[in-house]
JSON list of C-alpha atoms in Angstrom, two decimals:
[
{"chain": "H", "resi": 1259, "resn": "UNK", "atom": "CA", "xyz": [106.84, 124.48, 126.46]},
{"chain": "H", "resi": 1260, "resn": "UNK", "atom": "CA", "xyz": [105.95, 124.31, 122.78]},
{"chain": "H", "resi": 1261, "resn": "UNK", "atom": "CA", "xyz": [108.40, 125.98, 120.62]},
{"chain": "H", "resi": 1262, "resn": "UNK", "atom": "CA", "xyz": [107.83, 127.25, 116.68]},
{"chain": "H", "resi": 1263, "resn": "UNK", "atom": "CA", "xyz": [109.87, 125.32, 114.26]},
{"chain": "H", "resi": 1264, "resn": "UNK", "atom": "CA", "xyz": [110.56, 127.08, 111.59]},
{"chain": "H", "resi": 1265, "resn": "UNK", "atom": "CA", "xyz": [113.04, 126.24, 108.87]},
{"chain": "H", "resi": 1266, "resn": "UNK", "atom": "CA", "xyz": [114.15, 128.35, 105.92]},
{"chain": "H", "resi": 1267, "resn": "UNK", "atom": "CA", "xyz": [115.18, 127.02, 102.38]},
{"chain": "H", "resi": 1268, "resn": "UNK", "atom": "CA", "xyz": [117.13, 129.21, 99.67]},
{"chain": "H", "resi": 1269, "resn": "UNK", "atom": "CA", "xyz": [118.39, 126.55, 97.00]},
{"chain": "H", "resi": 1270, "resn": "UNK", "atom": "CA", "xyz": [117.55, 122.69, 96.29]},
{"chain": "H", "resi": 1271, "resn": "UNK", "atom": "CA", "xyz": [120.89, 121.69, 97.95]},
{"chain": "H", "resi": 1272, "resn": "UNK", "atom": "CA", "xyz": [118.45, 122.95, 101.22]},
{"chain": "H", "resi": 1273, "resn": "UNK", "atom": "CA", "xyz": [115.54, 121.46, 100.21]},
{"chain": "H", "resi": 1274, "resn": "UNK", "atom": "CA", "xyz": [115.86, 118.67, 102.90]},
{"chain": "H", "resi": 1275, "resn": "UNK", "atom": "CA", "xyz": [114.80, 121.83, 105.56]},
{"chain": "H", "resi": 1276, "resn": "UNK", "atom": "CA", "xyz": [112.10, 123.32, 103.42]},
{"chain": "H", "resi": 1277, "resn": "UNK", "atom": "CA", "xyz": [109.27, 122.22, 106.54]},
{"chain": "H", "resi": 1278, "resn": "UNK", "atom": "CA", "xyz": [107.47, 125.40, 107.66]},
{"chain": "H", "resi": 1279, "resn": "UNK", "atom": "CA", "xyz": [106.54, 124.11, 110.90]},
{"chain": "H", "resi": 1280, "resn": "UNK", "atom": "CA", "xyz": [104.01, 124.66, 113.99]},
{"chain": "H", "resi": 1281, "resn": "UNK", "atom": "CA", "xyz": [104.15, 123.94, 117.36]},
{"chain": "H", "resi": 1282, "resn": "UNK", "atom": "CA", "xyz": [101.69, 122.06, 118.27]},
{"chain": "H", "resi": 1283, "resn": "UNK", "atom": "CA", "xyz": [99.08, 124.01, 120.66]},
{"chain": "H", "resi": 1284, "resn": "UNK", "atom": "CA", "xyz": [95.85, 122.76, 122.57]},
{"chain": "H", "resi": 1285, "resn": "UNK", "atom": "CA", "xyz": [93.61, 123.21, 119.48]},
{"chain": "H", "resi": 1286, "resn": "UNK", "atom": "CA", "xyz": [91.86, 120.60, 117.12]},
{"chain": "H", "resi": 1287, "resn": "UNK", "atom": "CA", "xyz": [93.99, 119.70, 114.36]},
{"chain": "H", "resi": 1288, "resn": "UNK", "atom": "CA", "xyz": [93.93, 121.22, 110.93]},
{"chain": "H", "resi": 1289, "resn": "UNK", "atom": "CA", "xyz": [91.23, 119.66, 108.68]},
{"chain": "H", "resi": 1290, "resn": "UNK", "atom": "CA", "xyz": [92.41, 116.70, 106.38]},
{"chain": "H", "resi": 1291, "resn": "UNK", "atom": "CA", "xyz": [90.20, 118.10, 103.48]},
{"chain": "H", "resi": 1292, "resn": "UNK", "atom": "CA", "xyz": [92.59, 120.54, 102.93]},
{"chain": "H", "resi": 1293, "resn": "UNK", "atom": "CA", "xyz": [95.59, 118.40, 101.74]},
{"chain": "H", "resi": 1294, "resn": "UNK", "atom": "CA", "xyz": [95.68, 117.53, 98.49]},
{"chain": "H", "resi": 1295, "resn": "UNK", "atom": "CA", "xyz": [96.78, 114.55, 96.39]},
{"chain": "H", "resi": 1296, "resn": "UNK", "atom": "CA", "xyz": [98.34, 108.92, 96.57]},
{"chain": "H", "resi": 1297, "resn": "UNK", "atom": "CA", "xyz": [98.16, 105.26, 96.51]},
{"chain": "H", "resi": 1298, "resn": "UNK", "atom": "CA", "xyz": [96.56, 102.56, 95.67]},
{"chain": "H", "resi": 1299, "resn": "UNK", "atom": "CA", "xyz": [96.09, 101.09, 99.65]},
{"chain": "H", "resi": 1300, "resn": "UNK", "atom": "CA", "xyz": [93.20, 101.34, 102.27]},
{"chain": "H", "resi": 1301, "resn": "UNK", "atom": "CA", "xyz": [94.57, 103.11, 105.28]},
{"chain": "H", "resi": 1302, "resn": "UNK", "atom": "CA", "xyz": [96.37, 101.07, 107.52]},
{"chain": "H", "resi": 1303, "resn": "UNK", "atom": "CA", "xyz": [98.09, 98.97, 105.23]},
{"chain": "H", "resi": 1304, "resn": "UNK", "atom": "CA", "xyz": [101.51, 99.98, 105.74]},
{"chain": "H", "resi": 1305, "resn": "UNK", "atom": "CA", "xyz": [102.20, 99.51, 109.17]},
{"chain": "H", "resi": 1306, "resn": "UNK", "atom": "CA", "xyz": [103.80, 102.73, 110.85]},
{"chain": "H", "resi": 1307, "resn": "UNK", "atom": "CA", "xyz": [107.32, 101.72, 112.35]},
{"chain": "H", "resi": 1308, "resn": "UNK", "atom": "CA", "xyz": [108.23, 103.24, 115.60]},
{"chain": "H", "resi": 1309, "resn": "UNK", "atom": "CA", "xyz": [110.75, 105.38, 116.35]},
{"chain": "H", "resi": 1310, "resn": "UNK", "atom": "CA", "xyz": [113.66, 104.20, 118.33]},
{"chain": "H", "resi": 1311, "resn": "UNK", "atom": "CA", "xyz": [114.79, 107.74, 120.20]},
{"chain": "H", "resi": 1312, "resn": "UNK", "atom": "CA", "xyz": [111.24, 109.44, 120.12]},
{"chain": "H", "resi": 1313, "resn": "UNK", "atom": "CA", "xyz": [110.40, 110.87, 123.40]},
{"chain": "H", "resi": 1314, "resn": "UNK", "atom": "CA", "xyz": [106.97, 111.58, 124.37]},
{"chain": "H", "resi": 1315, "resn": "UNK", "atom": "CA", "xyz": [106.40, 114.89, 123.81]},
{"chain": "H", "resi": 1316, "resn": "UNK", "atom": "CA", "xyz": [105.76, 116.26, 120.35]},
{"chain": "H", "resi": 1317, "resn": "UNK", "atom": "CA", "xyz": [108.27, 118.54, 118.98]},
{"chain": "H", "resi": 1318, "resn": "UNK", "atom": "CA", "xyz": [106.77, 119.55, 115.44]},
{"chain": "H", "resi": 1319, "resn": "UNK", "atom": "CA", "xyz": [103.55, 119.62, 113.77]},
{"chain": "H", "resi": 1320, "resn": "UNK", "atom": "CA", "xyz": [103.98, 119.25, 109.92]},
{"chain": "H", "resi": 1321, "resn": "UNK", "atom": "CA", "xyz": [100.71, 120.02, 108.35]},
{"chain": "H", "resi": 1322, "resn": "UNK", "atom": "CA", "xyz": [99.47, 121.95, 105.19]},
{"chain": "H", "resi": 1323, "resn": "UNK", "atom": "CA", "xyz": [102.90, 121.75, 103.41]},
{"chain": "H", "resi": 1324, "resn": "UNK", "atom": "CA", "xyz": [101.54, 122.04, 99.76]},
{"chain": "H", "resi": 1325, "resn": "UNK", "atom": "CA", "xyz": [99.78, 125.44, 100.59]},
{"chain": "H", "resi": 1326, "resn": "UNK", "atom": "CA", "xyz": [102.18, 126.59, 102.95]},
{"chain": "H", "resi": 1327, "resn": "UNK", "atom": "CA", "xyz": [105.45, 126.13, 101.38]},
{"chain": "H", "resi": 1328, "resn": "UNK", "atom": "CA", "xyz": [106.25, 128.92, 98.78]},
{"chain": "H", "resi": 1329, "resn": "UNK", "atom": "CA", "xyz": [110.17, 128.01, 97.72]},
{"chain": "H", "resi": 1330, "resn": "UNK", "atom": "CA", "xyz": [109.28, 126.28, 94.57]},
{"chain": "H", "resi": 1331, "resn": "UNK", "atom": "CA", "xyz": [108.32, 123.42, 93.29]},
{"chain": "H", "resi": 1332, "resn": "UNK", "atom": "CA", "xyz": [111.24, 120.86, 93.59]},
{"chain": "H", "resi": 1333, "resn": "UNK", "atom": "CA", "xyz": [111.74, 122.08, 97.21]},
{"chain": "H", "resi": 1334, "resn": "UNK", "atom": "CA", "xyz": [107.56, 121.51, 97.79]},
{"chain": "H", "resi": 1335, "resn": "UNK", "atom": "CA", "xyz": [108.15, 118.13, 96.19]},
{"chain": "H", "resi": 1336, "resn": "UNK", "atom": "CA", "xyz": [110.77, 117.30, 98.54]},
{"chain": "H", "resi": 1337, "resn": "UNK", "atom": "CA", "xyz": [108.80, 118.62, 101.58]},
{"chain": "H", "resi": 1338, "resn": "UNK", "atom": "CA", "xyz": [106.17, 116.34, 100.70]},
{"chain": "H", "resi": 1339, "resn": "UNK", "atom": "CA", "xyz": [108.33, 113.31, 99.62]},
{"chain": "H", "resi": 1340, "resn": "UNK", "atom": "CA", "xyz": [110.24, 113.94, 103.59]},
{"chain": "H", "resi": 1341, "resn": "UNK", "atom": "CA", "xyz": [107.04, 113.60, 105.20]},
{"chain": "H", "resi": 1342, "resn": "UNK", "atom": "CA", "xyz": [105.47, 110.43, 103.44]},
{"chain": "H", "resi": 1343, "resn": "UNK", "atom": "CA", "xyz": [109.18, 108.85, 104.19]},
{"chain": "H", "resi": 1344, "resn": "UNK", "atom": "CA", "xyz": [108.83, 109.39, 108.11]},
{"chain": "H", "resi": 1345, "resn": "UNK", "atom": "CA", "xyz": [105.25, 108.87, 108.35]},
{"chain": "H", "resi": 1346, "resn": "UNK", "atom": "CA", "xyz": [105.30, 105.20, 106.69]},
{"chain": "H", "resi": 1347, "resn": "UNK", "atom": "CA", "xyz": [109.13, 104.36, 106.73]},
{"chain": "H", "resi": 1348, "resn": "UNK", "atom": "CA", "xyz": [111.12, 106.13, 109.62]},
{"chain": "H", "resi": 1349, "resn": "UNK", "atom": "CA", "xyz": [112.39, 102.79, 110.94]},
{"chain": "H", "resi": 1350, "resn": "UNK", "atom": "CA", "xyz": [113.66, 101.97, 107.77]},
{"chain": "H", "resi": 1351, "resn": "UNK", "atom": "CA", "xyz": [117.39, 101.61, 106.83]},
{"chain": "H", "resi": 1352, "resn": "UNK", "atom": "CA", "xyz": [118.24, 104.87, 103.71]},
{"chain": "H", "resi": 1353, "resn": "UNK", "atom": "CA", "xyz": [117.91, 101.92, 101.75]},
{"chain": "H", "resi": 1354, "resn": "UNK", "atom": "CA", "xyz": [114.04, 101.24, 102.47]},
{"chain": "H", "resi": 1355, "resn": "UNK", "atom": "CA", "xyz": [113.41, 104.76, 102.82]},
{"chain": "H", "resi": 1356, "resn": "UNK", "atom": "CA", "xyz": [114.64, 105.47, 99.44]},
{"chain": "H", "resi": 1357, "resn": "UNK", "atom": "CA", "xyz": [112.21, 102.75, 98.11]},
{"chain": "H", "resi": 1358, "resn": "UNK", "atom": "CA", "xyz": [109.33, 103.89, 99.73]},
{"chain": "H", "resi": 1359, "resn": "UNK", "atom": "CA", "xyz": [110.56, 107.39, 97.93]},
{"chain": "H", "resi": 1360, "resn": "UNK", "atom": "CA", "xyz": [111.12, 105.93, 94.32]},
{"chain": "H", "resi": 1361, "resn": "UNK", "atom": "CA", "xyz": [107.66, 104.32, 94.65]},
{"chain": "H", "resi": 1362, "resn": "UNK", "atom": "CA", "xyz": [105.95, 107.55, 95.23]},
{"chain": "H", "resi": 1363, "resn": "UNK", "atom": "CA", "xyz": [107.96, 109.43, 91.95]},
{"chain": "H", "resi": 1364, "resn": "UNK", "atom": "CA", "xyz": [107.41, 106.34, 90.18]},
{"chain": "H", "resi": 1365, "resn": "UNK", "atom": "CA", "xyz": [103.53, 107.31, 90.68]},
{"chain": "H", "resi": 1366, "resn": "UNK", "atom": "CA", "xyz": [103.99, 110.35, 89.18]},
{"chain": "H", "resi": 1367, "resn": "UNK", "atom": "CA", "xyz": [104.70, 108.84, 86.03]},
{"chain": "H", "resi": 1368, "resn": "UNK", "atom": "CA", "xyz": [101.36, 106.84, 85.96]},
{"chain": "H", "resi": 1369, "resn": "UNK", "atom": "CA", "xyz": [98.71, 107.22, 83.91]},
{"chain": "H", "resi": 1370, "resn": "UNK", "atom": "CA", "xyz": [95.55, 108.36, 85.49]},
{"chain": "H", "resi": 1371, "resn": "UNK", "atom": "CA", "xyz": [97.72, 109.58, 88.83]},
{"chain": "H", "resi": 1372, "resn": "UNK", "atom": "CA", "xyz": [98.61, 113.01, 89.94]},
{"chain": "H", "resi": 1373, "resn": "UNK", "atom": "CA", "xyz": [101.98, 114.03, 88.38]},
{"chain": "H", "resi": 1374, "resn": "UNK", "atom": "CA", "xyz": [102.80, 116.14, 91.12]},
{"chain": "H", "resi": 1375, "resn": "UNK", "atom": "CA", "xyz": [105.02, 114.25, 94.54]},
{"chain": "H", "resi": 1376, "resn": "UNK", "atom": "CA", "xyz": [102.40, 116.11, 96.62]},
{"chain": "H", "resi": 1377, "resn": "UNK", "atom": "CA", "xyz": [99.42, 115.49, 94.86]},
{"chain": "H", "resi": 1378, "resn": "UNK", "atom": "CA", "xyz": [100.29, 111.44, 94.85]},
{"chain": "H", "resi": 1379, "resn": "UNK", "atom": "CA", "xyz": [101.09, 111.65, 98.72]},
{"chain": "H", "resi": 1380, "resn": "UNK", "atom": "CA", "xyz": [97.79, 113.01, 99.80]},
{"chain": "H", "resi": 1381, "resn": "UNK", "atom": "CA", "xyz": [95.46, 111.41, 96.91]},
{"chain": "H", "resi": 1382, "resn": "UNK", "atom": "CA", "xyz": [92.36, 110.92, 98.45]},
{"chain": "H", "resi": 1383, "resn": "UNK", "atom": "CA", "xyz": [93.21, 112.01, 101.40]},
{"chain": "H", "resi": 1384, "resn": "UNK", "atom": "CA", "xyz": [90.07, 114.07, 101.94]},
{"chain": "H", "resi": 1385, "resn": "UNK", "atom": "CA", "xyz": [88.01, 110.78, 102.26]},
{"chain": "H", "resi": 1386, "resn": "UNK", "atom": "CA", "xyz": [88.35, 108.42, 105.15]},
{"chain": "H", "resi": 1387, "resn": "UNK", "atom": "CA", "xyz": [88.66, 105.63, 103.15]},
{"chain": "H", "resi": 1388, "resn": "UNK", "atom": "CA", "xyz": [90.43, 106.49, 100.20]},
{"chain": "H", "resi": 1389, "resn": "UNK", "atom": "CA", "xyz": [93.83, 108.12, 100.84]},
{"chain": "H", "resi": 1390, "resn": "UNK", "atom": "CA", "xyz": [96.26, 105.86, 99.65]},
{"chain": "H", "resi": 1391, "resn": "UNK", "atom": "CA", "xyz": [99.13, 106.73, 103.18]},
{"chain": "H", "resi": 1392, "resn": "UNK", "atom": "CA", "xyz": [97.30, 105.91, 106.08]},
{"chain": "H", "resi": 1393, "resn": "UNK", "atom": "CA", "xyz": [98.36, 109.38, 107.38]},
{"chain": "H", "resi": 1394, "resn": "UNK", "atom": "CA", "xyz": [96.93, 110.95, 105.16]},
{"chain": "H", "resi": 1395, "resn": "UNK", "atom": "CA", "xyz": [93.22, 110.53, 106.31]},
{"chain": "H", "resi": 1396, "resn": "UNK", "atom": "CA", "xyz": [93.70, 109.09, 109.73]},
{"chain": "H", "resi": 1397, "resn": "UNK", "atom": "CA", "xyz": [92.57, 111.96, 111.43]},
{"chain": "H", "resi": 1398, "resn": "UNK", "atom": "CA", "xyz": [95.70, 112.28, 113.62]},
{"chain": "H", "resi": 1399, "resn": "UNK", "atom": "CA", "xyz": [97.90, 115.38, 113.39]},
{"chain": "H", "resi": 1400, "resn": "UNK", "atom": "CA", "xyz": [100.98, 114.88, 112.09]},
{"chain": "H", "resi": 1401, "resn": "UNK", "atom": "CA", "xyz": [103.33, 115.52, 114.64]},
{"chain": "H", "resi": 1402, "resn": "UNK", "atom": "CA", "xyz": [107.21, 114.66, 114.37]},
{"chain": "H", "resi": 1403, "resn": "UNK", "atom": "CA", "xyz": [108.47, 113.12, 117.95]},
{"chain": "H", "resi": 1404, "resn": "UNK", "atom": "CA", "xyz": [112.45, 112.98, 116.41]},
{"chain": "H", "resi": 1405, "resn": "UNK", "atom": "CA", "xyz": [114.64, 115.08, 115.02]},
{"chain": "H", "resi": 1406, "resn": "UNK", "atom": "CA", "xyz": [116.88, 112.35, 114.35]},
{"chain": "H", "resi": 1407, "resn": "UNK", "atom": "CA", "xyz": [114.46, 110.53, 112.46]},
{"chain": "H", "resi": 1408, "resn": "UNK", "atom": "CA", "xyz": [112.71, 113.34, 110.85]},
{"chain": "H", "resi": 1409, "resn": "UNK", "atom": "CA", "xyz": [116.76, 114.63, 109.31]},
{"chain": "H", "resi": 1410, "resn": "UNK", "atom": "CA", "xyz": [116.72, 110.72, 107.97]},
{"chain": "H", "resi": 1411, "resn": "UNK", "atom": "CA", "xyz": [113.82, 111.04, 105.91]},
{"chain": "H", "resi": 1412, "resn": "UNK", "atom": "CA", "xyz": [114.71, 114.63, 104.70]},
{"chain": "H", "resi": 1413, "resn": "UNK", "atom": "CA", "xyz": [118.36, 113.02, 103.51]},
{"chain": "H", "resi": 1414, "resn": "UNK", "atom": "CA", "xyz": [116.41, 109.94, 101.71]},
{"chain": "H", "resi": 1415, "resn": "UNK", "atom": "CA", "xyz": [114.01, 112.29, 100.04]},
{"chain": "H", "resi": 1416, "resn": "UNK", "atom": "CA", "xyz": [116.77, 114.23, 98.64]},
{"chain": "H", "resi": 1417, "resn": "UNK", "atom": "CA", "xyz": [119.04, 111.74, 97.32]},
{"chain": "H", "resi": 1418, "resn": "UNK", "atom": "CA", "xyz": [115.43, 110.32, 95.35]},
{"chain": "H", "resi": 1419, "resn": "UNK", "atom": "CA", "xyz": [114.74, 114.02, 94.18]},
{"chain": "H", "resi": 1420, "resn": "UNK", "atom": "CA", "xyz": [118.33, 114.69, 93.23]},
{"chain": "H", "resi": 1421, "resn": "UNK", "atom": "CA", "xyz": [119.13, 111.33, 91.14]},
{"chain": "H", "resi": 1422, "resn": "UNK", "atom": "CA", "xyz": [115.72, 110.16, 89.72]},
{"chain": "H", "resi": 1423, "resn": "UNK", "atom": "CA", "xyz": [117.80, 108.71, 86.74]},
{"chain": "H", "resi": 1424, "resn": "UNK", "atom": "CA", "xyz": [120.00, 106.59, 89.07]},
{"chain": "H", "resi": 1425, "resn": "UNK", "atom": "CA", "xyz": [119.51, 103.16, 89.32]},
{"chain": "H", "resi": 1426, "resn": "UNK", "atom": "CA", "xyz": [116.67, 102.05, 91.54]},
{"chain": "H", "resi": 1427, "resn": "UNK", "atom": "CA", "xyz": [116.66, 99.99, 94.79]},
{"chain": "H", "resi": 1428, "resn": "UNK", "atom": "CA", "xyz": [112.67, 99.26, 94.93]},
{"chain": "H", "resi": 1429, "resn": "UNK", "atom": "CA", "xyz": [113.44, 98.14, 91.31]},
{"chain": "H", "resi": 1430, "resn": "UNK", "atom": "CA", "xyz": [110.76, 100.09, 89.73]},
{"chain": "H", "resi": 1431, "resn": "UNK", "atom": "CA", "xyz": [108.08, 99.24, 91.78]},
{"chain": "H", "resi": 1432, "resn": "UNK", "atom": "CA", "xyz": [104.76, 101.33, 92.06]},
{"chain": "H", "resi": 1433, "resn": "UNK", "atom": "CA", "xyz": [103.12, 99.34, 95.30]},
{"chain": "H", "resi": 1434, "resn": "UNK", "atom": "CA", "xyz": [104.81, 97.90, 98.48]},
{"chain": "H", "resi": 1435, "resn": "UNK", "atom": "CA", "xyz": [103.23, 97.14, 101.67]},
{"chain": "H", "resi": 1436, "resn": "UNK", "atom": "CA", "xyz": [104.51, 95.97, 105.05]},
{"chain": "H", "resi": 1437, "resn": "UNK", "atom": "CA", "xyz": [105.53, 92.52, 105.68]},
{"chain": "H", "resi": 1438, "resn": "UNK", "atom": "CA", "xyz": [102.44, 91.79, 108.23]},
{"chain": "H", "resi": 1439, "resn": "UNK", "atom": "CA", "xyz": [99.90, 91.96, 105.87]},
{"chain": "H", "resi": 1440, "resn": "UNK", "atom": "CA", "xyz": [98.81, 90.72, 102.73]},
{"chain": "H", "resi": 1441, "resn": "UNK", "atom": "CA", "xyz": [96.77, 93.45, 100.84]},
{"chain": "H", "resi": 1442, "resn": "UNK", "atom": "CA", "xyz": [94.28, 91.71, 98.23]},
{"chain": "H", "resi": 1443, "resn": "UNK", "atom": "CA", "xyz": [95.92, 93.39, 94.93]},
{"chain": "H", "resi": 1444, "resn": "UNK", "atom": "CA", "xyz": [99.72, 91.52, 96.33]},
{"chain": "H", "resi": 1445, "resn": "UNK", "atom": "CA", "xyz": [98.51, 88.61, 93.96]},
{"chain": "H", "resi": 1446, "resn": "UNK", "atom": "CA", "xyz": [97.66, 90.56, 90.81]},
{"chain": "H", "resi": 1447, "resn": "UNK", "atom": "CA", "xyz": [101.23, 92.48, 90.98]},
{"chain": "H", "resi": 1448, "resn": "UNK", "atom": "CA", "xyz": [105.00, 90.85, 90.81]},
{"chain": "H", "resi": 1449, "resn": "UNK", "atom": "CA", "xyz": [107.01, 90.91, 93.36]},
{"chain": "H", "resi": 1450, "resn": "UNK", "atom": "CA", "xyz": [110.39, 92.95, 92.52]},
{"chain": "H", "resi": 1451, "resn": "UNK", "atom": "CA", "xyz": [111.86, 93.62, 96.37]},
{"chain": "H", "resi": 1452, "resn": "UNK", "atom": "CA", "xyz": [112.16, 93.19, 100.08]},
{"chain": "H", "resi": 1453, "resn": "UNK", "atom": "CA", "xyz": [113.71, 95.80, 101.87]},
{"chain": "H", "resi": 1454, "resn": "UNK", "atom": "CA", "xyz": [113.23, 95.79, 105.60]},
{"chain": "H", "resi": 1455, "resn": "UNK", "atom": "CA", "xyz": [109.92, 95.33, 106.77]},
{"chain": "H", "resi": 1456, "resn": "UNK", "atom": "CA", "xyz": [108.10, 96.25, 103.38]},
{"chain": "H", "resi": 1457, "resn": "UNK", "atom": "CA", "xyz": [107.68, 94.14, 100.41]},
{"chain": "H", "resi": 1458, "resn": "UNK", "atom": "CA", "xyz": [107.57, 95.95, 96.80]},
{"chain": "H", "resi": 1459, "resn": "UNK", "atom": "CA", "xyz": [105.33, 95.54, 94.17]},
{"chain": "H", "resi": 1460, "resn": "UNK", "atom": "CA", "xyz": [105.31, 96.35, 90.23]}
]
C-alpha cells in the first residue's frame, strides 16, 4: 500500500526533513520540464551507486521540490542539495557525500552558472541531453527505496549548508565523476581528490 510522506520543517536546524513528498501512484511521472536549474556532464556520467538496504518497493517519490517547497530559501537549498546527494552519491561514505555537496555550492559561485543550489542541480534538466545529474533528465521518477540512505544524504547536505566556510574535503573542486569512466573534459581540469568511487576535478 502506498503511503503519503510528508515531512514538515519550522527552522534550518530541520532543514534535513524539508521533502514534501508523494507516494508514488500508477500514473506517468511528473514532467522533467518542470524542474529547474547543473553541471557540466552528459547524463550518465556519474555512475548511480546502489543502495545496500533498499528493498524493492518504492517508498517516496521526491519530485518538484523547487516549486513545491515553501519554507524558505536555505531550507529549499537544502532540499535540493539532499536529493542530488542520494541520487548520485548514496553509497558514498559522509565524506564523499559531502564532496559531491561542496561541488554543487562551489557552482553557485561560478560565473555564467545559476547561483541558486536548485537551479545548479537541475540545469538543463529540461533537455535530454543537457542536464548536468543524470537524474535530472533521465526520464525516471525519482523515487527513494531507503530511508536509511535518504536520512544520510539529508545529514551531508546539512553539514555543507551549515559550514560553507569550513574547510573543504573535495578541495575546491567544481567537477568530479565516477571512477569507471573517463569524461573528455578530465584532461583539461586538475585533479584535487579521490573520495570513494568519484574522482574530483578543479
Amino acid at each position: 500500500m502506498h503511503r503519503l510522506f510528508q515531512i514538515g520543517l519550522v527552522s534550518f536546524s530541520a532543514a534535513l526533513a524539508a521533502m514534501p513528498l508523494h507516494a508514488q501512484t500508477d500514473s506517468a511521472p511528473p514532467s522533467l520540464s518542470a524542474k529547474t536549474g547543473l553541471f557540466e556532464m552528459k547524463p550518465g556520467v556519474i555512475a548511480m551507486a546502489p543502495i545496500p538496504d533498499a528493498d524493492q518497493t518504492a517508498i517516496v517519490e521526491v519530485g518538484g521540490l523547487e516549486t513545491e517547497l515553501s519554507t524558505g530559501k536555505h531550507a529549499n537549498a537544502t532540499a535540493c542539495l539532499a536529493t542530488a546527494i542520494y541520487f548520485e552519491a548514496r553509497g558514498e561514505s559522509l565524506k564523499g557525500q559531502r564532496a559531491v555537496g561542496e561541488v554543487i555550492l562551489a557552482r553557485t559561485r561560478q560565473a555564467g552558472r545559476p547561483k541558486s543550489v536548485c537551479g545548479v542541480v537541475y540545469e538543463g534538466s529540461h533537455r535530454r541531453t543537457g542536464c548536468q545529474f543524470s537524474f535530472t533528465c533521465d526520464g525516471i521518477a525519482d523515487v527513494v527505496r531507503s530511508h536509511a540512505a535518504w536520512a544520510r544524504a539529508k545529514r551531508a547536505a546539512a553539514l555543507v549548508m551549515s559550514s560553507p566556510s569550513k574547510k573543504k574535503v573535495a578541495r575546491g573542486a567544481t567537477h568530479y565523476h565516477a571512477t569507471s569512466v573517463r569524461p573528455y573534459w578530465a584532461s583539461s581540469l586538475r585533479k584535487v581528490a579521490r573520495i570513494g568511487s568519484h574522482i574530483f576535478y578543479r
